[in-house]
PDB file of C-alpha atoms and ligand atoms in Angstrom:
ATOM      1  CA  MET G   1    -120.494  17.574  93.466  1.00 62.00           C
ATOM      2  CA  ARG G   2    -117.852  19.981  92.202  1.00 77.00           C
ATOM      3  CA  ILE G   3    -115.938  18.988  89.035  1.00 87.00           C
ATOM      4  CA  PRO G   4    -112.321  18.212  90.061  1.00 91.00           C
ATOM      5  CA  GLY G   5    -109.878  20.943  89.078  1.00 96.00           C
ATOM      6  CA  PRO G   6    -107.568  20.313  86.117  1.00 98.00           C
ATOM      7  CA  PHE G   7    -104.270  18.600  86.868  1.00 98.00           C
ATOM      8  CA  VAL G   8    -101.383  19.679  84.629  1.00 98.00           C
ATOM      9  CA  THR G   9     -97.871  18.297  84.979  1.00 98.00           C
ATOM     10  CA  PHE G  10     -94.602  19.664  83.565  1.00 98.00           C
ATOM     11  CA  GLU G  11     -91.942  17.205  82.474  1.00 98.00           C
ATOM     12  CA  GLY G  12     -88.565  17.263  80.771  1.00 97.00           C
ATOM     13  CA  GLY G  13     -84.863  16.738  81.308  1.00 93.00           C
ATOM     14  CA  GLU G  14     -82.534  18.804  83.458  1.00 88.00           C
ATOM     15  CA  GLY G  15     -82.452  22.531  82.714  1.00 90.00           C
ATOM     16  CA  SER G  16     -85.432  22.459  80.349  1.00 92.00           C
ATOM     17  CA  GLY G  17     -87.061  25.486  82.002  1.00 94.00           C
ATOM     18  CA  LYS G  18     -90.035  23.630  83.528  1.00 96.00           C
ATOM     19  CA  SER G  19     -90.092  25.594  86.743  1.00 96.00           C
ATOM     20  CA  THR G  20     -90.029  28.968  84.973  1.00 97.00           C
ATOM     21  CA  GLN G  21     -92.781  27.983  82.551  1.00 98.00           C
ATOM     22  CA  LEU G  22     -94.888  26.590  85.366  1.00 98.00           C
ATOM     23  CA  ARG G  23     -94.633  29.906  87.203  1.00 98.00           C
ATOM     24  CA  LEU G  24     -95.552  31.890  84.087  1.00 98.00           C
ATOM     25  CA  LEU G  25     -98.591  29.696  83.415  1.00 98.00           C
ATOM     26  CA  ALA G  26     -99.718  29.952  87.040  1.00 98.00           C
ATOM     27  CA  ALA G  27     -99.592  33.759  86.860  1.00 98.00           C
ATOM     28  CA  ARG G  28    -101.711  33.843  83.708  1.00 97.00           C
ATOM     29  CA  LEU G  29    -104.297  31.402  85.017  1.00 97.00           C
ATOM     30  CA  SER G  30    -104.544  33.351  88.275  1.00 97.00           C
ATOM     31  CA  ALA G  31    -105.013  36.579  86.290  1.00 97.00           C
ATOM     32  CA  ASP G  32    -107.896  34.828  84.479  1.00 96.00           C
ATOM     33  CA  GLY G  33    -109.515  34.258  87.883  1.00 96.00           C
ATOM     34  CA  HIS G  34    -108.646  30.604  88.497  1.00 96.00           C
ATOM     35  CA  THR G  35    -107.555  29.294  91.870  1.00 97.00           C
ATOM     36  CA  VAL G  36    -104.119  27.831  91.139  1.00 98.00           C
ATOM     37  CA  VAL G  37    -101.998  25.531  93.297  1.00 98.00           C
ATOM     38  CA  THR G  38     -98.376  25.046  92.215  1.00 98.00           C
ATOM     39  CA  THR G  39     -96.263  22.242  93.553  1.00 98.00           C
ATOM     40  CA  ARG G  40     -93.339  19.967  92.689  1.00 98.00           C
ATOM     41  CA  GLU G  41     -92.025  16.433  92.938  1.00 98.00           C
ATOM     42  CA  PRO G  42     -90.340  14.850  94.680  1.00 97.00           C
ATOM     43  CA  GLY G  43     -91.791  17.003  97.436  1.00 98.00           C
ATOM     44  CA  GLY G  44     -94.753  19.323  97.859  1.00 98.00           C
ATOM     45  CA  THR G  45     -95.696  18.291 101.417  1.00 98.00           C
ATOM     46  CA  PRO G  46     -93.505  18.186 104.563  1.00 98.00           C
ATOM     47  CA  GLY G  47     -93.276  14.383 104.443  1.00 98.00           C
ATOM     48  CA  ALA G  48     -92.483  14.291 100.743  1.00 98.00           C
ATOM     49  CA  GLU G  49     -89.893  17.066 101.104  1.00 98.00           C
ATOM     50  CA  ALA G  50     -88.177  14.962 103.802  1.00 98.00           C
ATOM     51  CA  VAL G  51     -88.060  12.038 101.364  1.00 98.00           C
ATOM     52  CA  ARG G  52     -86.787  14.432  98.655  1.00 97.00           C
ATOM     53  CA  ARG G  53     -83.693  15.106 100.728  1.00 96.00           C
ATOM     54  CA  LEU G  54     -83.011  11.377 101.004  1.00 96.00           C
ATOM     55  CA  LEU G  55     -83.316  11.079  97.234  1.00 95.00           C
ATOM     56  CA  LEU G  56     -81.364  14.067  95.983  1.00 93.00           C
ATOM     57  CA  GLU G  57     -78.513  14.286  98.480  1.00 92.00           C
ATOM     58  CA  GLY G  58     -75.573  11.948  98.877  1.00 87.00           C
ATOM     59  CA  ASP G  59     -73.651   9.617  96.595  1.00 88.00           C
ATOM     60  CA  GLY G  60     -74.936   8.522  93.212  1.00 82.00           C
ATOM     61  CA  ASP G  61     -75.090   4.913  94.381  1.00 88.00           C
ATOM     62  CA  ARG G  62     -76.712   5.647  97.747  1.00 93.00           C
ATOM     63  CA  TRP G  63     -79.826   3.615  96.852  1.00 95.00           C
ATOM     64  CA  SER G  64     -80.455   0.579  94.714  1.00 96.00           C
ATOM     65  CA  ALA G  65     -82.728   1.247  91.740  1.00 95.00           C
ATOM     66  CA  LEU G  66     -85.666  -0.504  93.379  1.00 97.00           C
ATOM     67  CA  ALA G  67     -85.201   1.173  96.770  1.00 97.00           C
ATOM     68  CA  GLU G  68     -85.077   4.513  94.982  1.00 97.00           C
ATOM     69  CA  LEU G  69     -88.308   3.755  93.120  1.00 98.00           C
ATOM     70  CA  TYR G  70     -90.111   3.042  96.388  1.00 98.00           C
ATOM     71  CA  LEU G  71     -88.845   6.317  97.861  1.00 98.00           C
ATOM     72  CA  PHE G  72     -90.193   8.290  94.890  1.00 98.00           C
ATOM     73  CA  LEU G  73     -93.513   6.487  95.236  1.00 98.00           C
ATOM     74  CA  ALA G  74     -93.672   7.087  99.000  1.00 98.00           C
ATOM     75  CA  ALA G  75     -93.121  10.808  98.389  1.00 98.00           C
ATOM     76  CA  ARG G  76     -95.755  10.838  95.622  1.00 98.00           C
ATOM     77  CA  THR G  77     -98.328   9.046  97.741  1.00 98.00           C
ATOM     78  CA  ASP G  78     -98.044  11.565 100.576  1.00 98.00           C
ATOM     79  CA  HIS G  79     -98.136  14.458  98.113  1.00 98.00           C
ATOM     80  CA  VAL G  80    -101.215  13.178  96.281  1.00 98.00           C
ATOM     81  CA  GLU G  81    -103.134  12.268  99.413  1.00 98.00           C
ATOM     82  CA  ARG G  82    -102.456  15.467 101.326  1.00 98.00           C
ATOM     83  CA  LEU G  83    -102.129  18.113  98.648  1.00 98.00           C
ATOM     84  CA  VAL G  84    -102.980  17.242  95.028  1.00 98.00           C
ATOM     85  CA  ALA G  85    -106.246  15.350  95.524  1.00 98.00           C
ATOM     86  CA  PRO G  86    -107.694  17.758  98.143  1.00 98.00           C
ATOM     87  CA  ALA G  87    -106.792  20.815  96.012  1.00 98.00           C
ATOM     88  CA  ARG G  88    -108.472  19.313  92.953  1.00 98.00           C
ATOM     89  CA  ALA G  89    -111.516  18.413  95.011  1.00 97.00           C
ATOM     90  CA  ARG G  90    -111.826  22.116  95.896  1.00 97.00           C
ATOM     91  CA  GLY G  91    -111.811  22.888  92.164  1.00 96.00           C
ATOM     92  CA  ALA G  92    -108.275  24.336  92.021  1.00 97.00           C
ATOM     93  CA  PHE G  93    -106.038  24.145  88.953  1.00 97.00           C
ATOM     94  CA  VAL G  94    -103.068  22.072  90.113  1.00 98.00           C
ATOM     95  CA  LEU G  95     -99.738  22.594  88.309  1.00 98.00           C
ATOM     96  CA  CYS G  96     -96.983  20.158  89.268  1.00 98.00           C
ATOM     97  CA  ASP G  97     -93.278  20.325  88.363  1.00 98.00           C
ATOM     98  CA  ARG G  98     -92.560  16.644  87.508  1.00 98.00           C
ATOM     99  CA  PHE G  99     -94.892  13.756  88.341  1.00 98.00           C
ATOM    100  CA  HIS G 100     -95.363  10.115  87.359  1.00 98.00           C
ATOM    101  CA  ASP G 101     -93.841  10.393  83.872  1.00 98.00           C
ATOM    102  CA  SER G 102     -90.505  11.308  85.486  1.00 98.00           C
ATOM    103  CA  THR G 103     -90.587   8.006  87.357  1.00 98.00           C
ATOM    104  CA  ARG G 104     -91.580   6.120  84.207  1.00 98.00           C
ATOM    105  CA  VAL G 105     -88.620   7.652  82.402  1.00 98.00           C
ATOM    106  CA  TYR G 106     -85.841   8.089  85.010  1.00 96.00           C
ATOM    107  CA  GLN G 107     -86.456   4.801  86.876  1.00 97.00           C
ATOM    108  CA  GLY G 108     -88.293   2.813  84.190  1.00 98.00           C
ATOM    109  CA  LEU G 109     -86.962   3.542  80.705  1.00 97.00           C
ATOM    110  CA  ALA G 110     -83.580   5.179  81.382  1.00 96.00           C
ATOM    111  CA  GLY G 111     -82.890   3.637  84.791  1.00 93.00           C
ATOM    112  CA  GLY G 112     -83.397   0.029  83.759  1.00 93.00           C
ATOM    113  CA  LEU G 113     -86.362  -1.087  85.901  1.00 98.00           C
ATOM    114  CA  GLY G 114     -88.620  -1.091  82.855  1.00 98.00           C
ATOM    115  CA  LEU G 115     -91.932   0.644  82.230  1.00 98.00           C
ATOM    116  CA  ALA G 116     -94.146  -2.324  83.107  1.00 98.00           C
ATOM    117  CA  LEU G 117     -92.843  -2.638  86.682  1.00 98.00           C
ATOM    118  CA  VAL G 118     -92.991   1.117  87.318  1.00 98.00           C
ATOM    119  CA  ASP G 119     -96.526   1.368  85.937  1.00 98.00           C
ATOM    120  CA  ARG G 120     -97.652  -1.588  88.024  1.00 98.00           C
ATOM    121  CA  LEU G 121     -96.209  -0.235  91.267  1.00 98.00           C
ATOM    122  CA  GLN G 122     -97.562   3.275  90.810  1.00 98.00           C
ATOM    123  CA  ALA G 123    -101.066   2.291  89.697  1.00 98.00           C
ATOM    124  CA  PRO G 124    -102.601   2.759  93.191  1.00 98.00           C
ATOM    125  CA  VAL G 125    -101.369   6.329  93.579  1.00 98.00           C
ATOM    126  CA  LEU G 126    -102.350   7.232  90.005  1.00 98.00           C
ATOM    127  CA  ALA G 127    -105.859   6.008  90.699  1.00 97.00           C
ATOM    128  CA  ARG G 128    -106.104   8.967  93.095  1.00 96.00           C
ATOM    129  CA  ALA G 129    -104.677  11.627  90.783  1.00 97.00           C
ATOM    130  CA  ARG G 130    -103.913  11.235  87.110  1.00 97.00           C
ATOM    131  CA  PRO G 131    -102.691  14.210  85.041  1.00 98.00           C
ATOM    132  CA  ASP G 132    -105.201  15.562  82.499  1.00 98.00           C
ATOM    133  CA  LEU G 133    -102.455  17.226  80.492  1.00 98.00           C
ATOM    134  CA  THR G 134     -98.672  17.010  80.510  1.00 98.00           C
ATOM    135  CA  VAL G 135     -96.411  19.744  79.146  1.00 98.00           C
ATOM    136  CA  LEU G 136     -93.203  18.101  77.919  1.00 98.00           C
ATOM    137  CA  LEU G 137     -90.339  20.560  77.430  1.00 98.00           C
ATOM    138  CA  ASP G 138     -88.011  18.858  74.999  1.00 98.00           C
ATOM    139  CA  LEU G 139     -84.353  19.840  74.894  1.00 96.00           C
ATOM    140  CA  ALA G 140     -81.015  18.265  73.913  1.00 95.00           C
ATOM    141  CA  PRO G 141     -79.433  17.118  77.196  1.00 93.00           C
ATOM    142  CA  GLU G 142     -76.129  18.894  76.449  1.00 92.00           C
ATOM    143  CA  VAL G 143     -77.989  22.197  76.305  1.00 91.00           C
ATOM    144  CA  GLY G 144     -80.003  21.529  79.456  1.00 89.00           C
ATOM    145  CA  LEU G 145     -77.017  20.373  81.500  1.00 86.00           C
ATOM    146  CA  ALA G 146     -74.961  23.396  80.401  1.00 87.00           C
ATOM    147  CA  ARG G 147     -77.791  25.718  81.479  1.00 87.00           C
ATOM    148  CA  ARG G 148     -77.997  23.881  84.788  1.00 83.00           C
ATOM    149  CA  ALA G 149     -74.217  24.027  85.361  1.00 81.00           C
ATOM    150  CA  ARG G 150     -74.310  27.815  84.872  1.00 81.00           C
ATOM    151  CA  ALA G 151     -77.079  27.978  87.468  1.00 77.00           C
ATOM    152  CA  GLY G 152     -74.866  26.061  89.930  1.00 70.00           C
ATOM    153  CA  GLY G 153     -76.744  22.724  89.896  1.00 62.00           C
ATOM    154  CA  GLY G 154     -75.336  19.224  90.395  1.00 61.00           C
ATOM    155  CA  GLY G 155     -77.555  16.834  92.368  1.00 70.00           C
ATOM    156  CA  ARG G 156     -77.397  13.018  92.285  1.00 75.00           C
ATOM    157  CA  PHE G 157     -79.313  12.778  89.001  1.00 73.00           C
ATOM    158  CA  GLU G 158     -77.523  15.532  87.116  1.00 71.00           C
ATOM    159  CA  ARG G 159     -74.195  13.796  87.750  1.00 74.00           C
ATOM    160  CA  ARG G 160     -75.221  10.704  85.738  1.00 82.00           C
ATOM    161  CA  ASP G 161     -73.446  10.009  82.461  1.00 87.00           C
ATOM    162  CA  PRO G 162     -74.441  11.676  79.165  1.00 88.00           C
ATOM    163  CA  ASP G 163     -75.904   8.447  77.859  1.00 93.00           C
ATOM    164  CA  PHE G 164     -78.370   8.349  80.761  1.00 94.00           C
ATOM    165  CA  HIS G 165     -79.581  11.848  79.907  1.00 94.00           C
ATOM    166  CA  ARG G 166     -79.986  10.889  76.245  1.00 96.00           C
ATOM    167  CA  ARG G 167     -82.137   7.943  77.313  1.00 97.00           C
ATOM    168  CA  VAL G 168     -84.194  10.328  79.459  1.00 96.00           C
ATOM    169  CA  ARG G 169     -84.927  12.550  76.467  1.00 97.00           C
ATOM    170  CA  GLU G 170     -85.789   9.569  74.256  1.00 98.00           C
ATOM    171  CA  GLY G 171     -87.918   8.075  77.024  1.00 98.00           C
ATOM    172  CA  PHE G 172     -90.075  11.179  77.366  1.00 98.00           C
ATOM    173  CA  LEU G 173     -90.522  11.393  73.591  1.00 98.00           C
ATOM    174  CA  GLU G 174     -91.531   7.728  73.500  1.00 98.00           C
ATOM    175  CA  LEU G 175     -94.192   8.334  76.163  1.00 98.00           C
ATOM    176  CA  ALA G 176     -95.471  11.319  74.149  1.00 98.00           C
ATOM    177  CA  ARG G 177     -95.781   9.127  71.047  1.00 98.00           C
ATOM    178  CA  ARG G 178     -97.850   6.654  73.043  1.00 98.00           C
ATOM    179  CA  GLU G 179    -100.180   9.284  74.545  1.00 98.00           C
ATOM    180  CA  PRO G 180    -100.181  12.223  72.144  1.00 98.00           C
ATOM    181  CA  GLU G 181    -103.456  13.598  73.493  1.00 97.00           C
ATOM    182  CA  ARG G 182    -102.244  13.891  77.073  1.00 98.00           C
ATOM    183  CA  ILE G 183     -98.539  14.612  76.554  1.00 98.00           C
ATOM    184  CA  ARG G 184     -97.894  17.703  74.437  1.00 98.00           C
ATOM    185  CA  VAL G 185     -94.320  18.298  73.292  1.00 98.00           C
ATOM    186  CA  PHE G 186     -92.869  21.835  73.252  1.00 98.00           C
ATOM    187  CA  ASP G 187     -89.508  23.014  71.931  1.00 98.00           C
ATOM    188  CA  ALA G 188     -87.654  24.230  75.017  1.00 97.00           C
ATOM    189  CA  THR G 189     -85.173  26.239  72.920  1.00 96.00           C
ATOM    190  CA  LEU G 190     -87.898  28.758  72.016  1.00 97.00           C
ATOM    191  CA  PRO G 191     -87.675  32.173  73.684  1.00 97.00           C
ATOM    192  CA  GLU G 192     -89.279  32.086  77.126  1.00 97.00           C
ATOM    193  CA  ALA G 193     -92.209  34.392  76.263  1.00 98.00           C
ATOM    194  CA  VAL G 194     -93.050  32.561  73.022  1.00 98.00           C
ATOM    195  CA  LEU G 195     -93.045  29.239  74.826  1.00 98.00           C
ATOM    196  CA  ALA G 196     -95.215  30.663  77.599  1.00 98.00           C
ATOM    197  CA  ASP G 197     -97.793  31.808  75.018  1.00 98.00           C
ATOM    198  CA  GLU G 198     -97.884  28.391  73.359  1.00 98.00           C
ATOM    199  CA  ILE G 199     -98.341  26.587  76.659  1.00 98.00           C
ATOM    200  CA  TYR G 200    -101.051  28.995  77.811  1.00 98.00           C
ATOM    201  CA  ARG G 201    -102.962  28.572  74.536  1.00 97.00           C
ATOM    202  CA  THR G 202    -102.782  24.795  74.780  1.00 98.00           C
ATOM    203  CA  VAL G 203    -104.065  24.832  78.359  1.00 98.00           C
ATOM    204  CA  ARG G 204    -106.827  27.318  77.586  1.00 96.00           C
ATOM    205  CA  ASP G 205    -107.972  25.281  74.566  1.00 96.00           C
ATOM    206  CA  ARG G 206    -108.040  22.120  76.659  1.00 96.00           C
ATOM    207  CA  PHE G 207    -109.789  23.488  79.726  1.00 95.00           C
ATOM    208  CA  GLY G 208    -111.694  26.326  78.153  1.00 82.00           C
ATOM    209  CA  ARG G 209    -114.167  26.771  80.966  1.00 64.00           C
ATOM    210  CA  GLU G 210    -114.927  29.762  83.108  1.00 60.00           C
ATOM    211  CA  PRO G 211    -113.060  29.935  86.418  1.00 62.00           C
TER     212      PRO G 211
HETATM  213  P1  TYD F 301     -84.857  18.701  90.821  1.00 67.63           P
HETATM  214  O1  TYD F 301     -83.736  19.430  91.474  1.00 67.63           O
HETATM  215  O2  TYD F 301     -86.241  19.024  91.212  1.00 67.63           O
HETATM  216  O3  TYD F 301     -84.645  18.769  89.252  1.00 67.63           O
HETATM  217  P2  TYD F 301     -85.408  19.504  88.121  1.00 67.63           P
HETATM  218  O4  TYD F 301     -85.265  20.965  88.412  1.00 67.63           O
HETATM  219  O5  TYD F 301     -84.696  19.054  86.897  1.00 67.63           O
HETATM  220  O6  TYD F 301     -86.832  19.036  88.165  1.00 67.63           O
HETATM  221  O7  TYD F 301     -84.538  17.174  91.029  1.00 67.63           O
HETATM  222  C1  TYD F 301     -85.391  16.199  90.688  1.00 67.63           C
HETATM  223  C2  TYD F 301     -84.559  15.053  90.169  1.00 67.63           C
HETATM  224  O8  TYD F 301     -85.197  13.830  90.476  1.00 67.63           O
HETATM  225  C3  TYD F 301     -84.425  15.121  88.664  1.00 67.63           C
HETATM  226  O9  TYD F 301     -83.099  14.818  88.289  1.00 67.63           O
HETATM  227  C4  TYD F 301     -85.317  14.015  88.170  1.00 67.63           C
HETATM  228  C5  TYD F 301     -85.378  13.053  89.322  1.00 67.63           C
HETATM  229  N1  TYD F 301     -86.662  12.326  89.436  1.00 67.63           N
HETATM  230  C6  TYD F 301     -86.674  10.957  89.233  1.00 67.63           C
HETATM  231  O10 TYD F 301     -85.637  10.349  88.948  1.00 67.63           O
HETATM  232  N2  TYD F 301     -87.862  10.281  89.377  1.00 67.63           N
HETATM  233  C7  TYD F 301     -89.012  10.912  89.722  1.00 67.63           C
HETATM  234  O11 TYD F 301     -90.073  10.264  89.856  1.00 67.63           O
HETATM  235  C8  TYD F 301     -88.986  12.332  89.928  1.00 67.63           C
HETATM  236  C9  TYD F 301     -90.235  13.057  90.328  1.00 67.63           C
HETATM  237  C10 TYD F 301     -87.774  13.003  89.791  1.00 67.63           C
END
């Protein structure tokens, strides 16, 4: 049986540059000869993208915290079953913009549902796809939100109060302290190319096998 392809997730607050860094890493891994699949959450499959619209559009209080958690998990389940797990089974490198740590932080630690409940409810989907490595792009929320405002952002989550975004940053750092081997913290204020080099080196050191 083929060894499952590596699963790398990118996490961080708003405007931390995850999507750019994910694209840069994908290009370098492809140039090395790997088959790379890039995707994002919430979303990544037609069903999950439909749920994404329910989650990101509308008023801040459109959903209760628990209803929102189940929507994120419904989107993740479809995404894992139809895209992430099959791609890994083919041996592809899967790079995902946000995954389960976002739920642990946004809904669990910063959103008030607590980590234990979130971890319990998402255990079945994680049993099907668990990240091997997580790139955490750490950035002060004021800096990230200012970057995002310049780019014309402003979805349901970005409109939350500054204290929420501070809890998000702290939450991610807390998860990294608990799992330092899996979650690697990078300084998102570094110049784009320097950061890209650091991330590439980390990934290459971790999965240093031939394509
Ligand atoms: P998106 O526009 O993709 O933001 P970003 O570019 O910052 O990734 O919107 C995703 C939003 O959804 C983001 O604010 C974080 C939030 N989110 C959660 O609250 N829980 C989750 O499980 C995930 C995947 C995202």
